[in-house]
């Protein structure tokens, strides 16, 4: 199946700093990538849909100025959590769409102190 | 929008027994139903899927059934093993090629524990 990588796998930062997470499709081109947030023992919550060459589409309640998404190429989408606060601590997972299927990255554990 | 309900939220079975997880969906336009397995701290991985033109699909110990009329689908795992312990998510996809829309909605997950 298609392989999606995500970097970093784990990040700890101070409150107020910004954190960038990268999502790459390794062996295919992904016009569409998705960003999810997952709290402990909960389901995947879609944050935004990232489309190559255009603006991301954000789900209701997700602040676009706080969670900046850039999909500059067919193999890379980035999520930047700006001015991170402790409540932003979570597991962030990206996925890439191939026809109907989604292939997930390994996730990034963000801890904001 | 689509609403996917998943039950049970937790499930414990003895090794060797079968496990069944059920999901219902609300939008009859949904036409693709994947199941994902997620181990603790890892990525969700697709384990099986079914399309709306099929009623049942099997892959070794895993099978999925779909009842379009009732709008529900189920995951069946037979001869469970400890390594089957994980969280399982169902999902329903509504895709409109003409409109270019794609909406994948996940259930809340089922934590399966297989007791040796």
PDB file of C-alpha atoms in Angstrom:
ATOM      1  CA  UNK A   1       0.000   0.000   0.000  1.00  0.00           C
ATOM      2  CA  UNK A   2       0.883   3.666  -0.159  1.00  0.00           C
ATOM      3  CA  UNK A   3       3.360   4.920   2.437  1.00  0.00           C
ATOM      4  CA  UNK A   4       2.925   8.172   4.326  1.00  0.00           C
ATOM      5  CA  UNK A   5       5.582   9.550   6.628  1.00  0.00           C
ATOM      6  CA  UNK A   6       5.228  12.222   9.262  1.00  0.00           C
ATOM      7  CA  UNK A   7       7.861  14.251  11.049  1.00  0.00           C
ATOM      8  CA  UNK A   8       8.541  14.756  13.859  1.00  0.00           C
ATOM      9  CA  UNK A   9       7.076  11.791  15.678  1.00  0.00           C
ATOM     10  CA  UNK A  10       7.230  13.567  18.978  1.00  0.00           C
ATOM     11  CA  UNK A  11       7.716  17.190  19.975  1.00  0.00           C
ATOM     12  CA  UNK A  12       7.740  19.022  23.264  1.00  0.00           C
ATOM     13  CA  UNK A  13       7.609  22.786  23.178  1.00  0.00           C
ATOM     14  CA  UNK A  14       7.033  25.766  25.418  1.00  0.00           C
ATOM     15  CA  UNK A  15       3.763  27.632  25.452  1.00  0.00           C
ATOM     16  CA  UNK A  16       3.700  30.408  22.875  1.00  0.00           C
ATOM     17  CA  UNK A  17       6.020  28.796  20.371  1.00  0.00           C
ATOM     18  CA  UNK A  18       5.071  27.476  16.933  1.00  0.00           C
ATOM     19  CA  UNK A  19       5.486  23.914  15.799  1.00  0.00           C
ATOM     20  CA  UNK A  20       5.599  22.620  12.237  1.00  0.00           C
ATOM     21  CA  UNK A  21       4.612  19.068  11.359  1.00  0.00           C
ATOM     22  CA  UNK A  22       5.415  17.578   7.966  1.00  0.00           C
ATOM     23  CA  UNK A  23       3.424  14.928   6.137  1.00  0.00           C
ATOM     24  CA  UNK A  24       4.918  13.251   3.074  1.00  0.00           C
ATOM     25  CA  UNK A  25       3.637  10.707   0.619  1.00  0.00           C
ATOM     26  CA  UNK A  26       6.692   8.593  -0.143  1.00  0.00           C
ATOM     27  CA  UNK A  27       5.820   6.535  -3.175  1.00  0.00           C
ATOM     28  CA  UNK A  28       2.899   8.352  -4.717  1.00  0.00           C
ATOM     29  CA  UNK A  29       1.540  11.802  -5.375  1.00  0.00           C
ATOM     30  CA  UNK A  30      -1.282  13.037  -3.188  1.00  0.00           C
ATOM     31  CA  UNK A  31      -3.459  15.830  -4.429  1.00  0.00           C
ATOM     32  CA  UNK A  32      -5.430  15.681  -1.227  1.00  0.00           C
ATOM     33  CA  UNK A  33      -4.154  15.182   2.311  1.00  0.00           C
ATOM     34  CA  UNK A  34      -6.050  15.359   5.558  1.00  0.00           C
ATOM     35  CA  UNK A  35      -5.085  16.483   9.049  1.00  0.00           C
ATOM     36  CA  UNK A  36      -6.657  14.866  12.080  1.00  0.00           C
ATOM     37  CA  UNK A  37      -6.405  15.387  15.778  1.00  0.00           C
ATOM     38  CA  UNK A  38      -6.886  12.531  18.206  1.00  0.00           C
ATOM     39  CA  UNK A  39      -7.338  12.848  21.952  1.00  0.00           C
ATOM     40  CA  UNK A  40      -6.672   9.844  24.206  1.00  0.00           C
ATOM     41  CA  UNK A  41      -9.250   7.093  23.827  1.00  0.00           C
ATOM     42  CA  UNK A  42     -11.167   9.066  21.241  1.00  0.00           C
ATOM     43  CA  UNK A  43     -11.789   8.899  17.534  1.00  0.00           C
ATOM     44  CA  UNK A  44     -10.074  10.798  14.757  1.00  0.00           C
ATOM     45  CA  UNK A  45     -11.314  14.351  14.467  1.00  0.00           C
ATOM     46  CA  UNK A  46     -10.862  15.869  11.022  1.00  0.00           C
ATOM     47  CA  UNK A  47      -9.320  19.310  11.291  1.00  0.00           C
ATOM     48  CA  UNK A  48      -8.814  20.250   7.676  1.00  0.00           C
ATOM     49  CA  UNK A  49      -8.472  19.025   4.122  1.00  0.00           C
ATOM     50  CA  UNK A  50      -5.286  20.051   2.384  1.00  0.00           C
ATOM     51  CA  UNK A  51      -5.389  20.432  -1.383  1.00  0.00           C
ATOM     52  CA  UNK A  52      -2.229  20.856  -3.425  1.00  0.00           C
ATOM     53  CA  UNK A  53      -1.956  24.319  -4.887  1.00  0.00           C
ATOM     54  CA  UNK A  54      -5.006  25.752  -3.151  1.00  0.00           C
ATOM     55  CA  UNK A  55      -6.187  26.842   0.266  1.00  0.00           C
ATOM     56  CA  UNK A  56      -7.022  24.246   2.842  1.00  0.00           C
ATOM     57  CA  UNK A  57     -10.610  23.612   3.833  1.00  0.00           C
ATOM     58  CA  UNK A  58     -11.105  23.769   7.585  1.00  0.00           C
ATOM     59  CA  UNK A  59     -13.757  21.981   9.596  1.00  0.00           C
ATOM     60  CA  UNK A  60     -16.135  23.965  11.716  1.00  0.00           C
ATOM     61  CA  UNK A  61     -14.553  25.119  14.951  1.00  0.00           C
ATOM     62  CA  UNK A  62     -10.960  24.791  13.741  1.00  0.00           C
ATOM     63  CA  UNK A  63      -9.120  28.107  13.671  1.00  0.00           C
ATOM     64  CA  UNK A  64      -7.347  28.520  10.364  1.00  0.00           C
ATOM     65  CA  UNK A  65      -5.036  31.205  11.746  1.00  0.00           C
ATOM     66  CA  UNK A  66      -3.927  28.903  14.520  1.00  0.00           C
ATOM     67  CA  UNK A  67      -3.485  25.766  12.455  1.00  0.00           C
ATOM     68  CA  UNK A  68      -1.737  26.847   9.275  1.00  0.00           C
ATOM     69  CA  UNK A  69      -1.712  24.322   6.466  1.00  0.00           C
ATOM     70  CA  UNK A  70       0.472  24.451   3.398  1.00  0.00           C
ATOM     71  CA  UNK A  71       0.338  21.885   0.600  1.00  0.00           C
ATOM     72  CA  UNK A  72       2.995  23.223  -1.714  1.00  0.00           C
ATOM     73  CA  UNK A  73       3.762  20.027  -3.584  1.00  0.00           C
ATOM     74  CA  UNK A  74       2.107  16.744  -4.482  1.00  0.00           C
ATOM     75  CA  UNK A  75       4.110  14.916  -1.830  1.00  0.00           C
ATOM     76  CA  UNK A  76       4.232  17.340   1.089  1.00  0.00           C
ATOM     77  CA  UNK A  77       1.720  18.998   3.348  1.00  0.00           C
ATOM     78  CA  UNK A  78       2.641  20.862   6.511  1.00  0.00           C
ATOM     79  CA  UNK A  79       0.658  21.787   9.584  1.00  0.00           C
ATOM     80  CA  UNK A  80       1.941  24.617  11.745  1.00  0.00           C
ATOM     81  CA  UNK A  81       0.469  25.032  15.187  1.00  0.00           C
ATOM     82  CA  UNK A  82       1.029  28.698  15.941  1.00  0.00           C
ATOM     83  CA  UNK A  83       1.406  30.109  19.449  1.00  0.00           C
ATOM     84  CA  UNK A  84       0.855  26.686  20.925  1.00  0.00           C
ATOM     85  CA  UNK A  85      -0.793  26.339  24.324  1.00  0.00           C
ATOM     86  CA  UNK A  86      -1.156  23.334  26.626  1.00  0.00           C
ATOM     87  CA  UNK A  87      -4.670  22.651  25.327  1.00  0.00           C
ATOM     88  CA  UNK A  88      -3.147  22.059  21.880  1.00  0.00           C
ATOM     89  CA  UNK A  89      -1.345  19.019  23.249  1.00  0.00           C
ATOM     90  CA  UNK A  90      -2.614  16.053  21.283  1.00  0.00           C
ATOM     91  CA  UNK A  91      -1.812  13.371  18.721  1.00  0.00           C
ATOM     92  CA  UNK A  92      -1.867  14.847  15.221  1.00  0.00           C
ATOM     93  CA  UNK A  93      -2.194  12.450  12.285  1.00  0.00           C
ATOM     94  CA  UNK A  94      -2.122  13.172   8.589  1.00  0.00           C
ATOM     95  CA  UNK A  95      -3.427  11.000   5.805  1.00  0.00           C
ATOM     96  CA  UNK A  96      -3.200  10.983   2.046  1.00  0.00           C
ATOM     97  CA  UNK A  97      -6.024  10.110  -0.241  1.00  0.00           C
ATOM     98  CA  UNK A  98      -5.624   7.531  -3.001  1.00  0.00           C
ATOM     99  CA  UNK A  99      -8.932   7.191  -4.853  1.00  0.00           C
ATOM    100  CA  UNK A 100     -11.372   6.236  -2.073  1.00  0.00           C
ATOM    101  CA  UNK A 101      -8.796   5.096   0.458  1.00  0.00           C
ATOM    102  CA  UNK A 102      -6.836   7.083   3.011  1.00  0.00           C
ATOM    103  CA  UNK A 103      -3.363   6.080   4.123  1.00  0.00           C
ATOM    104  CA  UNK A 104      -2.256   7.453   7.446  1.00  0.00           C
ATOM    105  CA  UNK A 105       1.027   8.803   8.672  1.00  0.00           C
ATOM    106  CA  UNK A 106       2.458   7.522  11.967  1.00  0.00           C
ATOM    107  CA  UNK A 107       1.305  10.586  13.872  1.00  0.00           C
ATOM    108  CA  UNK A 108       2.989  13.326  15.868  1.00  0.00           C
ATOM    109  CA  UNK A 109       2.643  13.528  19.627  1.00  0.00           C
ATOM    110  CA  UNK A 110       2.667  17.225  20.569  1.00  0.00           C
ATOM    111  CA  UNK A 111       3.154  18.228  24.175  1.00  0.00           C
ATOM    112  CA  UNK A 112       2.985  21.914  25.030  1.00  0.00           C
ATOM    113  CA  UNK A 113       4.392  22.814  28.421  1.00  0.00           C
TER     114      UNK A 113
ATOM    115  CA  UNK B   1     -23.947  15.349   7.101  1.00  0.00           C
ATOM    116  CA  UNK B   2     -23.145  11.702   7.597  1.00  0.00           C
ATOM    117  CA  UNK B   3     -23.374  10.219  11.087  1.00  0.00           C
ATOM    118  CA  UNK B   4     -21.665   6.927  11.941  1.00  0.00           C
ATOM    119  CA  UNK B   5     -22.527   5.100  15.149  1.00  0.00           C
ATOM    120  CA  UNK B   6     -20.278   2.286  16.365  1.00  0.00           C
ATOM    121  CA  UNK B   7     -20.942  -0.328  19.036  1.00  0.00           C
ATOM    122  CA  UNK B   8     -19.741  -1.550  21.402  1.00  0.00           C
ATOM    123  CA  UNK B   9     -17.191   0.960  22.643  1.00  0.00           C
ATOM    124  CA  UNK B  10     -15.283  -1.798  24.421  1.00  0.00           C
ATOM    125  CA  UNK B  11     -15.230  -5.530  23.826  1.00  0.00           C
ATOM    126  CA  UNK B  12     -13.396  -8.281  25.659  1.00  0.00           C
ATOM    127  CA  UNK B  13     -13.229 -11.815  24.272  1.00  0.00           C
ATOM    128  CA  UNK B  14     -11.333 -14.969  25.116  1.00  0.00           C
ATOM    129  CA  UNK B  15      -8.605 -15.987  22.734  1.00  0.00           C
ATOM    130  CA  UNK B  16     -10.077 -18.177  20.011  1.00  0.00           C
ATOM    131  CA  UNK B  17     -13.565 -16.706  20.283  1.00  0.00           C
ATOM    132  CA  UNK B  18     -15.157 -14.431  17.683  1.00  0.00           C
ATOM    133  CA  UNK B  19     -15.582 -10.677  17.932  1.00  0.00           C
ATOM    134  CA  UNK B  20     -18.240  -8.621  16.200  1.00  0.00           C
ATOM    135  CA  UNK B  21     -18.306  -4.835  15.910  1.00  0.00           C
ATOM    136  CA  UNK B  22     -21.305  -3.066  14.431  1.00  0.00           C
ATOM    137  CA  UNK B  23     -21.736   0.296  12.754  1.00  0.00           C
ATOM    138  CA  UNK B  24     -24.682   2.189  11.376  1.00  0.00           C
ATOM    139  CA  UNK B  25     -24.647   5.141   9.015  1.00  0.00           C
ATOM    140  CA  UNK B  26     -27.238   7.739   8.189  1.00  0.00           C
ATOM    141  CA  UNK B  27     -26.610   8.824   4.601  1.00  0.00           C
ATOM    142  CA  UNK B  28     -27.781   6.350   1.980  1.00  0.00           C
ATOM    143  CA  UNK B  29     -25.415   8.008  -0.528  1.00  0.00           C
ATOM    144  CA  UNK B  30     -22.394   6.593   1.307  1.00  0.00           C
ATOM    145  CA  UNK B  31     -20.865   3.898  -0.846  1.00  0.00           C
ATOM    146  CA  UNK B  32     -17.543   2.802   0.638  1.00  0.00           C
ATOM    147  CA  UNK B  33     -16.971   1.421   4.130  1.00  0.00           C
ATOM    148  CA  UNK B  34     -13.424   0.840   5.389  1.00  0.00           C
ATOM    149  CA  UNK B  35     -12.351  -0.590   8.732  1.00  0.00           C
ATOM    150  CA  UNK B  36      -9.185   0.564  10.443  1.00  0.00           C
ATOM    151  CA  UNK B  37      -7.147  -1.011  13.222  1.00  0.00           C
ATOM    152  CA  UNK B  38      -5.165   1.280  15.476  1.00  0.00           C
ATOM    153  CA  UNK B  39      -2.695  -0.006  18.033  1.00  0.00           C
ATOM    154  CA  UNK B  40      -1.769   2.233  20.926  1.00  0.00           C
ATOM    155  CA  UNK B  41       0.261   5.242  19.785  1.00  0.00           C
ATOM    156  CA  UNK B  42       0.353   4.082  16.184  1.00  0.00           C
ATOM    157  CA  UNK B  43      -1.311   4.966  12.932  1.00  0.00           C
ATOM    158  CA  UNK B  44      -4.704   3.598  11.870  1.00  0.00           C
ATOM    159  CA  UNK B  45      -4.247   0.865   9.298  1.00  0.00           C
ATOM    160  CA  UNK B  46      -6.817  -0.300   6.805  1.00  0.00           C
ATOM    161  CA  UNK B  47      -7.675  -3.938   7.455  1.00  0.00           C
ATOM    162  CA  UNK B  48     -10.658  -4.504   5.206  1.00  0.00           C
ATOM    163  CA  UNK B  49     -13.202  -2.513   3.240  1.00  0.00           C
ATOM    164  CA  UNK B  50     -16.449  -3.068   1.390  1.00  0.00           C
ATOM    165  CA  UNK B  51     -18.298  -1.207  -1.319  1.00  0.00           C
ATOM    166  CA  UNK B  52     -22.008  -0.695  -1.518  1.00  0.00           C
ATOM    167  CA  UNK B  53     -22.452  -3.114  -4.402  1.00  0.00           C
ATOM    168  CA  UNK B  54     -21.257  -6.032  -2.277  1.00  0.00           C
ATOM    169  CA  UNK B  55     -22.918  -7.659   0.718  1.00  0.00           C
ATOM    170  CA  UNK B  56     -19.993  -9.475   2.239  1.00  0.00           C
ATOM    171  CA  UNK B  57     -16.218  -9.639   1.962  1.00  0.00           C
ATOM    172  CA  UNK B  58     -13.785 -11.952   3.672  1.00  0.00           C
ATOM    173  CA  UNK B  59     -10.040 -11.942   4.178  1.00  0.00           C
ATOM    174  CA  UNK B  60      -8.769 -14.867   6.224  1.00  0.00           C
ATOM    175  CA  UNK B  61     -10.054 -14.366   9.785  1.00  0.00           C
ATOM    176  CA  UNK B  62     -11.666 -11.027   9.039  1.00  0.00           C
ATOM    177  CA  UNK B  63     -14.981 -10.453   7.325  1.00  0.00           C
ATOM    178  CA  UNK B  64     -17.240  -7.489   6.790  1.00  0.00           C
ATOM    179  CA  UNK B  65     -20.955  -7.538   6.002  1.00  0.00           C
ATOM    180  CA  UNK B  66     -23.063  -4.707   4.673  1.00  0.00           C
ATOM    181  CA  UNK B  67     -26.820  -4.249   4.757  1.00  0.00           C
ATOM    182  CA  UNK B  68     -27.603  -1.242   2.572  1.00  0.00           C
ATOM    183  CA  UNK B  69     -31.294  -1.302   3.306  1.00  0.00           C
ATOM    184  CA  UNK B  70     -30.767  -1.102   7.044  1.00  0.00           C
ATOM    185  CA  UNK B  71     -27.681   1.094   6.627  1.00  0.00           C
ATOM    186  CA  UNK B  72     -25.464  -0.983   8.846  1.00  0.00           C
ATOM    187  CA  UNK B  73     -22.223  -2.874   8.436  1.00  0.00           C
ATOM    188  CA  UNK B  74     -20.279  -5.155  10.725  1.00  0.00           C
ATOM    189  CA  UNK B  75     -16.756  -6.417  11.270  1.00  0.00           C
ATOM    190  CA  UNK B  76     -16.304 -10.063  12.219  1.00  0.00           C
ATOM    191  CA  UNK B  77     -13.036 -11.437  13.543  1.00  0.00           C
ATOM    192  CA  UNK B  78     -12.878 -15.184  14.050  1.00  0.00           C
ATOM    193  CA  UNK B  79     -10.367 -17.204  16.075  1.00  0.00           C
ATOM    194  CA  UNK B  80      -9.185 -14.066  17.835  1.00  0.00           C
ATOM    195  CA  UNK B  81      -5.574 -13.796  18.928  1.00  0.00           C
ATOM    196  CA  UNK B  82      -3.928 -11.482  21.484  1.00  0.00           C
ATOM    197  CA  UNK B  83      -2.382  -9.476  18.641  1.00  0.00           C
ATOM    198  CA  UNK B  84      -5.897  -8.567  17.510  1.00  0.00           C
ATOM    199  CA  UNK B  85      -6.149  -6.359  20.604  1.00  0.00           C
ATOM    200  CA  UNK B  86      -6.437  -2.771  19.381  1.00  0.00           C
ATOM    201  CA  UNK B  87      -8.956  -0.033  18.691  1.00  0.00           C
ATOM    202  CA  UNK B  88     -11.046  -0.594  15.587  1.00  0.00           C
ATOM    203  CA  UNK B  89     -12.715   2.222  13.687  1.00  0.00           C
ATOM    204  CA  UNK B  90     -15.400   1.912  11.068  1.00  0.00           C
ATOM    205  CA  UNK B  91     -15.944   4.658   8.521  1.00  0.00           C
ATOM    206  CA  UNK B  92     -18.356   5.613   5.782  1.00  0.00           C
ATOM    207  CA  UNK B  93     -17.426   7.480   2.632  1.00  0.00           C
ATOM    208  CA  UNK B  94     -19.676   9.635   0.538  1.00  0.00           C
ATOM    209  CA  UNK B  95     -17.959  10.578  -2.671  1.00  0.00           C
ATOM    210  CA  UNK B  96     -19.400  12.535  -5.555  1.00  0.00           C
ATOM    211  CA  UNK B  97     -17.029  12.460  -8.520  1.00  0.00           C
ATOM    212  CA  UNK B  98     -19.085  15.009 -10.416  1.00  0.00           C
ATOM    213  CA  UNK B  99     -19.144  17.527  -7.608  1.00  0.00           C
ATOM    214  CA  UNK B 100     -15.631  16.626  -6.541  1.00  0.00           C
ATOM    215  CA  UNK B 101     -16.729  16.021  -2.962  1.00  0.00           C
ATOM    216  CA  UNK B 102     -15.230  13.438  -0.624  1.00  0.00           C
ATOM    217  CA  UNK B 103     -16.374  12.944   2.935  1.00  0.00           C
ATOM    218  CA  UNK B 104     -15.079  10.136   5.145  1.00  0.00           C
ATOM    219  CA  UNK B 105     -16.784   9.912   8.526  1.00  0.00           C
ATOM    220  CA  UNK B 106     -15.385   7.766  11.325  1.00  0.00           C
ATOM    221  CA  UNK B 107     -17.138   5.943  14.111  1.00  0.00           C
ATOM    222  CA  UNK B 108     -15.981   6.516  17.678  1.00  0.00           C
ATOM    223  CA  UNK B 109     -14.019   3.301  17.844  1.00  0.00           C
ATOM    224  CA  UNK B 110     -14.160  -0.030  19.654  1.00  0.00           C
ATOM    225  CA  UNK B 111     -11.430  -1.115  22.003  1.00  0.00           C
ATOM    226  CA  UNK B 112     -11.011  -4.849  21.555  1.00  0.00           C
ATOM    227  CA  UNK B 113      -9.175  -6.837  24.191  1.00  0.00           C
ATOM    228  CA  UNK B 114      -8.366 -10.474  23.505  1.00  0.00           C
ATOM    229  CA  UNK B 115      -7.664 -12.338  26.718  1.00  0.00           C
ATOM    230  CA  UNK B 116      -5.111 -15.150  26.432  1.00  0.00           C
TER     231      UNK B 116
END
